[in-house]
Amino acid sequence: LSKGNDALAATDRDPLSLRRAHEVAAVARAVAPDDAKVVAYLARVDKSDQAQEANRLGEEALNAGRLGVDGGDDTALGYFHQALELRPGDQRANQGIAPVESALIRRAEVAADHDDYEGAQRELDIAAKVRPGFASVDDARARVAMQRIVRVNALRDAGITVLTRNASVDEARRLLAVMLRIGPAGDPAARELRERIDLATHYGLFRAGQTFTHAMQGGGR
C-alpha cells in the first residue's frame, strides 16, 4: 500500500505510475480484499482513473472548441473541474484549464482587431473567471487598452490629415463616427477631431487673411 500510494502521488510527474498503482491494487485486492486500508486505497485508484478519463474528455472538448464558459458538463471546463473534484490539485487538469483561458484571450484579441472593444471586454471578463489570481487576463486587458488608444489616435490623425489636405469634411466625419463607436466616452482625441471638423465646416472656404462677417441674433453683424 505504501508503494501504491507513492505511485498515485507520482501520477502528475509520471503518467506510467498509475499503471504501477494498478499492479499494487491487483495484489492488494487478492491478498486482503476486505481490509479497510485496501478498500480505501482501491477507492483512490478508482478516482485517479476517473480523473484521467475526465482529463482525456476535457482535452477532446478543448480541441473541438467546446470551452464551457457558459456552463455544461460536456465541455472542457466541465471535465477539467470534474477531474479536480476527483483528484484535487491534478496537474493535467490545471494544465488543461490554462488553454481555455488562452482561447478566451485570443477571442478578445480578435475582437479588438475588428474594432469590437466591447466584445473584447466581455471575453476578458469571462476569461478572468477561469483562473482567478493569474496575471494573464490583466496583461491582456493592458494590451487591448493600449491597442484601443493607438487605434483611436490613428483615426484622429487620419481625420486631421484629410481636413488639412483636401478639406474632405465628410470623410473626416466618417472617421469621427468610428472613433465615437470604438473609443471611450469623452475621449480627448475624438473631441479634438470634432473641433477640427467644426472649424473646417465654418471657416474652411476662407483663405488666410480674408475678411468675413457673421450675422448676430439681434440683427447686426
XYZ file of N, CA and C in Angstrom:
663
model
N 0.821 -1.202 0.000
C 0.000 0.000 0.000
C 0.860 1.260 0.000
N 1.974 1.198 0.695
C 2.888 2.347 0.700
C 3.421 2.599 -0.709
N 3.827 1.526 -1.383
C 4.290 1.680 -2.761
C 3.168 2.186 -3.669
N 1.970 1.707 -3.423
C 0.840 2.151 -4.238
C 0.539 3.624 -4.035
N 0.580 4.083 -2.797
C 0.333 5.498 -2.520
C 1.416 6.374 -3.148
N 2.655 5.891 -3.123
C 3.734 6.641 -3.777
C 3.486 6.743 -5.286
N 2.998 5.645 -5.856
C 2.719 5.645 -7.294
C 1.592 6.625 -7.626
N 0.561 6.666 -6.800
C -0.541 7.595 -7.041
C -0.067 9.044 -6.914
N 0.811 9.290 -5.948
C 1.304 10.653 -5.749
C 2.182 11.111 -6.901
N 2.791 10.150 -7.603
C 3.708 10.491 -8.693
C 3.008 10.598 -10.041
N 1.679 10.474 -10.065
C 0.942 10.473 -11.331
C 1.169 11.745 -12.127
N 1.253 12.903 -11.442
C 1.452 14.162 -12.152
C 2.795 14.203 -12.864
N 3.803 13.605 -12.233
C 5.151 13.638 -12.823
C 5.363 12.527 -13.829
N 4.752 11.384 -13.577
C 4.980 10.206 -14.412
C 3.648 9.492 -14.640
N 3.025 9.681 -15.805
C 1.731 9.034 -16.061
C 1.774 7.513 -15.937
N 2.937 6.919 -16.185
C 3.040 5.466 -16.091
C 2.938 4.970 -14.654
N 3.074 5.877 -13.691
C 2.989 5.449 -12.299
C 1.592 4.937 -11.963
N 0.568 5.381 -12.705
C -0.776 4.884 -12.462
C -0.855 3.395 -12.782
N -0.069 2.952 -13.763
C -0.035 1.524 -14.061
C 0.526 0.750 -12.878
N 1.583 1.294 -12.253
C 2.153 0.630 -11.072
C 1.152 0.619 -9.928
N 0.387 1.691 -9.803
C -0.638 1.722 -8.758
C -1.676 0.637 -8.990
N -1.994 0.350 -10.257
C -2.944 -0.722 -10.575
C -2.351 -2.092 -10.258
N -1.070 -2.236 -10.486
C -0.425 -3.517 -10.149
C -0.515 -3.771 -8.656
N -0.253 -2.710 -7.876
C -0.384 -2.843 -6.422
C -1.828 -3.167 -6.054
N -2.768 -2.502 -6.728
C -4.181 -2.740 -6.429
C -4.573 -4.182 -6.683
N -4.045 -4.757 -7.758
C -4.374 -6.153 -8.077
C -3.879 -7.094 -6.984
N -2.669 -6.845 -6.504
C -2.118 -7.691 -5.432
C -2.905 -7.497 -4.149
N -3.147 -6.231 -3.788
C -3.852 -5.943 -2.533
C -5.256 -6.536 -2.542
N -5.914 -6.464 -3.697
C -7.275 -6.995 -3.806
C -7.267 -8.512 -3.629
N -6.209 -9.164 -4.111
C -6.124 -10.617 -4.000
C -5.747 -11.052 -2.585
N -4.889 -10.267 -1.944
C -4.363 -10.665 -0.638
C -5.335 -10.349 0.495
N -5.884 -9.099 0.492
C -6.733 -8.690 1.616
C -7.854 -7.795 1.118
N -8.792 -8.348 0.392
C -9.837 -7.527 -0.230
C -10.739 -6.815 0.774
N -10.840 -7.333 2.000
C -11.752 -6.744 2.977
C -11.055 -5.799 3.944
N -9.755 -5.686 3.838
C -9.025 -4.795 4.736
C -9.434 -3.344 4.463
N -9.697 -2.573 5.500
C -10.187 -1.198 5.350
C -9.184 -0.342 4.593
N -7.909 -0.526 4.867
C -6.894 0.275 4.180
C -6.830 -0.091 2.694
N -7.023 -1.366 2.392
C -7.029 -1.790 0.996
C -8.240 -1.195 0.277
N -9.392 -1.256 0.932
C -10.604 -0.703 0.334
C -10.430 0.791 0.041
N -9.831 1.529 1.004
C -9.606 2.960 0.804
C -8.627 3.204 -0.337
N -7.599 2.354 -0.410
C -6.623 2.513 -1.493
C -7.260 2.251 -2.854
N -8.062 1.206 -2.933
C -8.725 0.890 -4.198
C -9.653 2.035 -4.624
N -10.284 2.690 -3.663
C -11.145 3.826 -3.985
C -10.322 4.979 -4.555
N -9.115 5.188 -4.007
C -8.260 6.245 -4.530
C -7.798 5.922 -5.950
N -7.516 4.675 -6.206
C -7.129 4.273 -7.559
C -8.274 4.514 -8.534
N -9.500 4.137 -8.113
C -10.657 4.353 -8.971
C -10.836 5.848 -9.276
N -10.669 6.700 -8.279
C -10.819 8.145 -8.500
C -9.743 8.667 -9.435
N -8.529 8.144 -9.317
C -7.466 8.551 -10.229
C -7.794 8.153 -11.656
N -8.361 6.942 -11.825
C -8.777 6.504 -13.165
C -9.860 7.429 -13.720
N -10.826 7.762 -12.884
C -11.912 8.632 -13.328
C -11.389 10.029 -13.673
N -10.413 10.499 -12.886
C -9.830 11.815 -13.170
C -9.092 11.800 -14.500
N -8.359 10.718 -14.767
C -7.643 10.618 -16.036
C -8.611 10.597 -17.218
N -9.712 9.895 -17.060
C -10.713 9.844 -18.130
C -11.356 11.216 -18.320
N -11.642 11.913 -17.222
C -12.213 13.253 -17.324
C -11.242 14.194 -18.031
N -9.964 14.051 -17.720
C -8.962 14.873 -18.401
C -8.928 14.586 -19.893
N -9.008 13.310 -20.255
C -8.991 12.944 -21.676
C -10.190 13.549 -22.395
N -11.357 13.445 -21.786
C -12.556 14.017 -22.393
C -12.464 15.544 -22.454
N -11.865 16.133 -21.434
C -11.680 17.579 -21.437
C -10.773 18.030 -22.557
N -9.722 17.290 -22.806
C -8.806 17.644 -23.889
C -9.490 17.492 -25.248
N -10.328 16.481 -25.394
C -11.085 16.333 -26.641
C -12.039 17.513 -26.832
N -12.727 17.902 -25.763
C -13.654 19.035 -25.848
C -12.904 20.320 -26.171
N -11.730 20.483 -25.588
C -10.922 21.676 -25.857
C -10.526 21.731 -27.323
N -10.076 20.607 -27.872
C -9.693 20.563 -29.286
C -10.885 20.805 -30.206
N -12.080 20.459 -29.728
C -13.286 20.664 -30.534
C -13.866 22.066 -30.356
N -13.255 22.858 -29.484
C -13.739 24.224 -29.276
C -14.870 24.343 -28.283
N -15.204 23.270 -27.572
C -16.266 23.328 -26.560
C -15.628 23.748 -25.228
N -15.456 25.033 -25.071
C -14.721 25.544 -23.908
C -15.508 25.396 -22.619
N -16.810 25.671 -22.666
C -17.626 25.514 -21.471
C -17.755 26.752 -20.629
N -17.517 27.921 -21.220
C -17.610 29.157 -20.445
C -19.057 29.486 -20.085
N -20.015 28.903 -20.791
C -21.428 29.145 -20.498
C -22.037 28.013 -19.683
N -21.177 27.173 -19.129
C -21.666 26.044 -18.357
C -21.768 24.788 -19.204
N -22.246 23.730 -18.599
C -22.385 22.462 -19.309
C -21.325 21.472 -18.874
N -21.713 20.198 -18.846
C -20.789 19.152 -18.403
C -19.934 18.625 -19.548
N -20.497 18.588 -20.758
C -19.775 18.021 -21.903
C -18.881 19.084 -22.537
N -18.060 19.721 -21.713
C -17.191 20.805 -22.160
C -15.827 20.661 -21.503
N -14.875 21.411 -22.021
C -13.517 21.333 -21.478
C -13.493 21.710 -19.999
N -14.056 22.855 -19.664
C -14.050 23.277 -18.262
C -14.815 22.303 -17.377
N -15.943 21.800 -17.894
C -16.730 20.855 -17.112
C -15.933 19.611 -16.758
N -15.227 19.051 -17.728
C -14.446 17.836 -17.479
C -13.225 18.115 -16.593
N -12.543 19.232 -16.839
C -11.361 19.530 -16.026
C -11.737 19.802 -14.569
N -12.854 20.478 -14.350
C -13.317 20.698 -12.978
C -13.719 19.379 -12.330
N -14.310 18.495 -13.133
C -14.653 17.173 -12.609
C -13.395 16.426 -12.173
N -12.338 16.517 -12.978
C -11.078 15.854 -12.627
C -10.507 16.420 -11.334
N -10.618 17.731 -11.148
C -10.089 18.353 -9.929
C -10.918 17.980 -8.704
N -12.212 17.755 -8.903
C -13.029 17.295 -7.783
C -12.634 15.872 -7.382
N -12.352 15.033 -8.363
C -11.957 13.658 -8.077
C -10.553 13.578 -7.495
N -9.701 14.461 -7.989
C -8.294 14.434 -7.565
C -7.805 15.876 -7.407
N -8.030 16.490 -6.267
C -7.644 17.888 -6.050
C -6.171 18.133 -6.383
N -5.930 19.223 -7.103
C -4.556 19.561 -7.485
C -4.052 18.838 -8.710
N -4.918 18.117 -9.396
C -4.494 17.356 -10.569
C -3.802 18.280 -11.582
N -2.545 17.995 -11.859
C -1.755 18.878 -12.710
C -2.245 18.856 -14.157
N -2.636 17.715 -14.631
C -3.117 17.617 -16.014
C -4.377 18.459 -16.203
N -5.265 18.456 -15.209
C -6.486 19.264 -15.295
C -6.148 20.752 -15.284
N -5.239 21.133 -14.390
C -4.847 22.545 -14.336
C -4.189 22.991 -15.631
N -3.391 22.110 -16.212
C -2.766 22.435 -17.490
C -3.796 22.513 -18.612
N -4.912 21.813 -18.464
C -5.970 21.881 -19.467
C -6.798 23.146 -19.346
N -6.945 23.647 -18.125
C -7.733 24.867 -17.916
C -7.018 26.073 -18.510
N -5.698 26.101 -18.428
C -4.932 27.249 -18.935
C -5.212 27.529 -20.418
N -5.263 26.524 -21.304
C -5.591 26.813 -22.709
C -7.002 27.359 -22.915
N -7.941 27.022 -22.015
C -9.273 27.600 -22.112
C -9.176 29.112 -21.915
N -8.418 29.505 -20.900
C -8.200 30.934 -20.670
C -7.510 31.572 -21.869
N -6.514 30.894 -22.416
C -5.787 31.434 -23.571
C -6.703 31.590 -24.776
N -7.621 30.635 -24.971
C -8.550 30.724 -26.104
C -9.473 31.926 -25.953
N -9.916 32.195 -24.736
C -10.776 33.356 -24.498
C -10.011 34.658 -24.718
N -8.757 34.687 -24.287
C -7.930 35.872 -24.515
C -7.730 36.090 -26.005
N -7.537 35.011 -26.742
C -7.375 35.124 -28.183
C -8.647 35.656 -28.829
N -9.800 35.208 -28.357
C -11.062 35.735 -28.865
C -11.142 37.242 -28.633
N -10.710 37.672 -27.466
C -10.724 39.106 -27.155
C -9.809 39.871 -28.089
N -8.641 39.314 -28.370
C -7.696 39.983 -29.262
C -8.249 40.082 -30.679
N -8.918 39.024 -31.135
C -9.530 39.058 -32.471
C -10.636 40.111 -32.520
N -11.440 40.179 -31.456
C -12.486 41.198 -31.403
C -11.885 42.597 -31.452
N -10.792 42.804 -30.730
C -10.128 44.118 -30.747
C -9.585 44.431 -32.133
N -9.072 43.422 -32.818
C -8.565 43.644 -34.178
C -9.669 44.097 -35.133
N -10.917 43.761 -34.787
C -12.063 44.171 -35.611
C -12.776 45.379 -35.000
N -12.088 46.106 -34.159
C -12.628 47.319 -33.520
C -13.814 47.034 -32.612
N -13.969 45.800 -32.166
C -15.055 45.460 -31.248
C -14.476 45.392 -29.835
N -14.263 46.546 -29.245
C -13.615 46.579 -27.932
C -14.577 46.206 -26.817
N -15.853 46.414 -27.012
C -16.822 45.949 -26.025
C -16.862 44.421 -26.005
N -16.837 43.826 -27.182
C -16.784 42.365 -27.251
C -15.514 41.824 -26.630
N -14.402 42.508 -26.860
C -13.138 42.092 -26.254
C -13.228 42.142 -24.738
N -13.862 43.182 -24.221
C -14.026 43.302 -22.774
C -14.860 42.166 -22.212
N -15.913 41.790 -22.928
C -16.757 40.673 -22.462
C -15.966 39.376 -22.415
N -15.172 39.115 -23.445
C -14.374 37.883 -23.465
C -13.367 37.867 -22.313
N -12.765 39.010 -22.040
C -11.781 39.073 -20.958
C -12.454 38.931 -19.597
N -13.657 39.451 -19.457
C -14.389 39.282 -18.200
C -14.668 37.802 -17.938
N -14.996 37.076 -19.005
C -15.229 35.634 -18.867
C -13.919 34.923 -18.555
N -12.860 35.302 -19.254
C -11.564 34.663 -19.037
C -11.073 34.859 -17.612
N -11.408 36.003 -17.008
C -10.944 36.282 -15.646
C -11.521 35.293 -14.636
N -12.637 34.644 -14.967
C -13.268 33.691 -14.055
C -12.695 32.284 -14.190
N -11.913 32.058 -15.238
C -11.398 30.707 -15.487
C -10.283 30.354 -14.516
N -9.328 31.271 -14.363
C -8.207 31.036 -13.441
C -7.994 32.284 -12.582
N -8.842 32.524 -11.611
C -8.699 33.725 -10.781
C -7.329 33.765 -10.109
N -6.779 34.968 -10.046
C -5.491 35.132 -9.379
C -4.299 35.113 -10.300
N -4.476 34.721 -11.549
C -3.375 34.717 -12.504
C -3.350 36.053 -13.259
N -2.153 36.428 -13.704
C -1.968 37.754 -14.319
C -2.246 37.765 -15.811
N -2.546 36.635 -16.407
C -2.693 36.569 -17.864
C -3.775 37.509 -18.376
N -4.923 37.528 -17.716
C -6.032 38.357 -18.181
C -5.712 39.837 -17.978
N -5.098 40.170 -16.851
C -4.728 41.577 -16.612
C -3.753 42.065 -17.673
N -2.807 41.223 -18.040
C -1.858 41.594 -19.098
C -2.592 41.802 -20.423
N -3.555 40.926 -20.707
C -4.323 41.059 -21.949
C -5.161 42.335 -21.940
N -5.733 42.666 -20.790
C -6.500 43.919 -20.695
C -5.615 45.114 -21.030
N -4.399 45.106 -20.512
C -3.480 46.220 -20.773
C -3.142 46.306 -22.257
N -2.927 45.156 -22.903
C -2.605 45.155 -24.335
C -3.776 45.686 -25.161
N -4.984 45.230 -24.842
C -6.157 45.669 -25.588
C -6.402 47.162 -25.370
N -6.219 47.624 -24.133
C -6.409 49.050 -23.850
C -5.423 49.906 -24.637
N -4.167 49.469 -24.709
C -3.168 50.212 -25.478
C -3.486 50.176 -26.965
N -3.937 49.026 -27.445
C -4.319 48.911 -28.859
C -5.469 49.866 -29.172
N -6.397 49.994 -28.242
C -7.538 50.895 -28.437
C -7.071 52.349 -28.524
N -6.164 52.724 -27.645
C -5.641 54.099 -27.653
C -4.927 54.395 -28.963
N -4.079 53.471 -29.383
C -3.331 53.657 -30.627
C -4.280 53.767 -31.811
N -5.313 52.915 -31.827
C -6.272 52.928 -32.933
C -7.039 54.250 -32.983
N -7.527 54.717 -31.838
C -8.286 55.970 -31.794
C -7.409 57.140 -32.216
N -6.181 57.184 -31.729
C -5.280 58.273 -32.100
C -4.946 58.253 -33.590
N -4.826 57.057 -34.147
C -4.546 56.951 -35.584
C -5.718 57.485 -36.397
N -6.939 57.209 -35.954
C -8.119 57.739 -36.642
C -8.163 59.263 -36.550
N -7.826 59.794 -35.387
C -7.786 61.254 -35.245
C -6.777 61.866 -36.207
N -5.577 61.274 -36.250
C -4.542 61.803 -37.145
C -4.981 61.728 -38.601
N -5.648 60.620 -38.955
C -6.125 60.483 -40.330
C -7.184 61.528 -40.643
N -8.069 61.790 -39.695
C -9.101 62.798 -39.914
C -8.515 64.189 -40.073
N -7.530 64.536 -39.260
C -6.894 65.847 -39.372
C -6.158 65.978 -40.696
N -5.519 64.880 -41.115
C -4.809 64.900 -42.393
C -5.776 65.132 -43.546
N -6.924 64.469 -43.500
C -7.933 64.647 -44.544
C -8.392 66.100 -44.601
N -8.639 66.691 -43.445
C -9.097 68.080 -43.420
C -8.017 69.033 -43.922
N -6.774 68.720 -43.610
C -5.673 69.614 -43.988
C -5.393 69.561 -45.480
N -5.456 68.379 -46.055
C -5.036 68.213 -47.454
C -6.136 68.576 -48.452
N -7.352 68.104 -48.210
C -8.382 68.351 -49.220
C -9.706 68.821 -48.631
N -9.688 69.145 -47.346
C -10.883 69.672 -46.681
C -12.105 68.773 -46.881
N -11.883 67.429 -46.862
C -12.989 66.492 -47.026
C -13.674 66.295 -45.673
N -14.663 67.140 -45.409
C -15.356 67.075 -44.126
C -16.119 65.765 -43.982
N -16.719 65.273 -45.060
C -17.495 64.033 -44.991
C -16.616 62.861 -44.571
N -15.418 62.773 -45.148
C -14.508 61.682 -44.781
C -14.069 61.827 -43.329
N -13.799 63.045 -42.904
C -13.402 63.266 -41.515
C -14.533 62.884 -40.565
N -15.764 63.195 -40.949
C -16.899 62.812 -40.119
C -17.057 61.304 -40.043
N -16.774 60.628 -41.145
C -16.839 59.152 -41.115
C -15.817 58.595 -40.138
N -14.618 59.157 -40.157
C -13.582 58.713 -39.226
C -13.968 59.032 -37.784
N -14.590 60.200 -37.591
C -15.042 60.566 -36.251
C -16.109 59.595 -35.754
N -16.997 59.166 -36.650
C -18.044 58.219 -36.252
C -17.431 56.907 -35.756
N -16.366 56.458 -36.425
C -15.683 55.244 -35.980
C -15.049 55.472 -34.614
N -14.450 56.630 -34.420
C -13.833 56.944 -33.127
C -14.860 56.941 -32.004
N -16.016 57.538 -32.261
C -17.054 57.592 -31.235
C -17.597 56.202 -30.915
N -17.571 55.321 -31.913
C -18.073 53.961 -31.686
C -17.101 53.119 -30.880
N -15.814 53.235 -31.135
C -14.848 52.338 -30.503
C -14.117 52.970 -29.328
N -14.153 54.300 -29.231
C -13.397 54.957 -28.171
C -14.198 55.072 -26.892
N -13.520 55.297 -25.767
C -14.235 55.519 -24.505
C -14.983 56.843 -24.528
N -16.005 56.953 -23.710
C -16.798 58.175 -23.655
C -15.922 59.364 -23.252
N -16.108 60.487 -23.951
C -15.347 61.681 -23.629
C -13.889 61.633 -24.024
N -13.562 60.776 -24.975
C -12.154 60.645 -25.369
C -11.638 61.969 -25.946
N -10.496 62.455 -25.482
C -9.986 63.754 -25.958
C -9.626 63.761 -27.438
N -9.215 62.613 -27.971
C -8.875 62.566 -29.394
C -10.113 62.805 -30.250
N -11.244 62.198 -29.860
C -12.488 62.416 -30.598
C -12.936 63.872 -30.467
N -12.779 64.439 -29.288
C -13.160 65.840 -29.101
C -12.311 66.757 -29.977
N -11.024 66.451 -30.089
C -10.137 67.274 -30.913
C -10.546 67.223 -32.379
N -10.837 66.023 -32.889
C -11.229 65.916 -34.293
C -12.567 66.599 -34.532
N -13.503 66.485 -33.590
C -14.788 67.156 -33.760
C -14.581 68.672 -33.861
N -13.712 69.225 -33.028
C -13.443 70.667 -33.087
C -12.809 71.052 -34.417
N -11.912 70.202 -34.911
C -11.297 70.478 -36.209
C -12.339 70.447 -37.324
N -13.271 69.527 -37.240
C -14.327 69.439 -38.252
C -15.207 70.685 -38.200
N -15.539 71.127 -36.981
C -16.354 72.334 -36.842
C -15.638 73.541 -37.452
N -14.350 73.656 -37.208
C -13.586 74.766 -37.778
C -13.582 74.699 -39.303
N -13.364 73.484 -39.833
C -13.333 73.327 -41.293
C -14.694 73.604 -41.908
N -15.768 73.226 -41.188
C -17.117 73.448 -41.699
C -17.439 74.937 -41.772
N -17.053 75.670 -40.761
C -17.420 77.083 -40.689
C -16.432 77.997 -41.425
N -15.162 77.620 -41.436
C -14.152 78.540 -41.964
C -13.313 77.957 -43.097
N -13.649 76.728 -43.499
C -12.804 76.070 -44.490
C -12.793 76.730 -45.853
N -13.824 77.544 -46.188
C -13.890 78.174 -47.506
C -13.108 79.483 -47.569
N -12.613 79.947 -46.441
C -11.922 81.234 -46.420
C -10.414 81.048 -46.527
N -9.786 81.997 -47.194
C -8.328 81.999 -47.299
C -7.722 82.679 -46.082
N -6.484 82.379 -45.814
C -5.796 83.031 -44.701
C -5.758 84.532 -44.924
N -6.194 85.297 -43.926
C -6.190 86.753 -44.022
C -7.431 87.344 -44.642
N -8.330 86.523 -45.154
C -9.544 87.049 -45.775
C -10.514 87.551 -44.700
N -11.253 88.638 -45.034
C -12.209 89.226 -44.099
C -13.592 88.625 -44.318
N -14.309 88.357 -43.220
C -15.675 87.861 -43.326
C -16.451 88.337 -42.101
N -17.767 88.220 -42.147
C -18.607 88.639 -41.022
C -19.613 87.551 -40.710
N -20.146 87.602 -39.471
C -21.183 86.672 -39.022
C -22.431 87.438 -38.666
N -23.592 86.921 -39.006
C -24.848 87.533 -38.584
C -25.080 87.238 -37.119
N -25.569 88.231 -36.363
C -25.852 88.080 -34.945
C -27.355 87.888 -34.749
N -27.725 87.314 -33.638
C -29.149 87.054 -33.383
C -29.966 88.336 -33.333
N -29.339 89.419 -32.864
C -30.069 90.685 -32.773
C -30.237 91.419 -34.093
N -29.711 90.874 -35.168
C -29.870 91.505 -36.470
C -28.617 92.171 -36.993
N -27.635 92.458 -36.132
C -26.397 93.060 -36.598
C -25.407 92.021 -37.055
N -24.164 92.492 -37.310
C -23.142 91.568 -37.764
C -21.881 91.747 -36.929
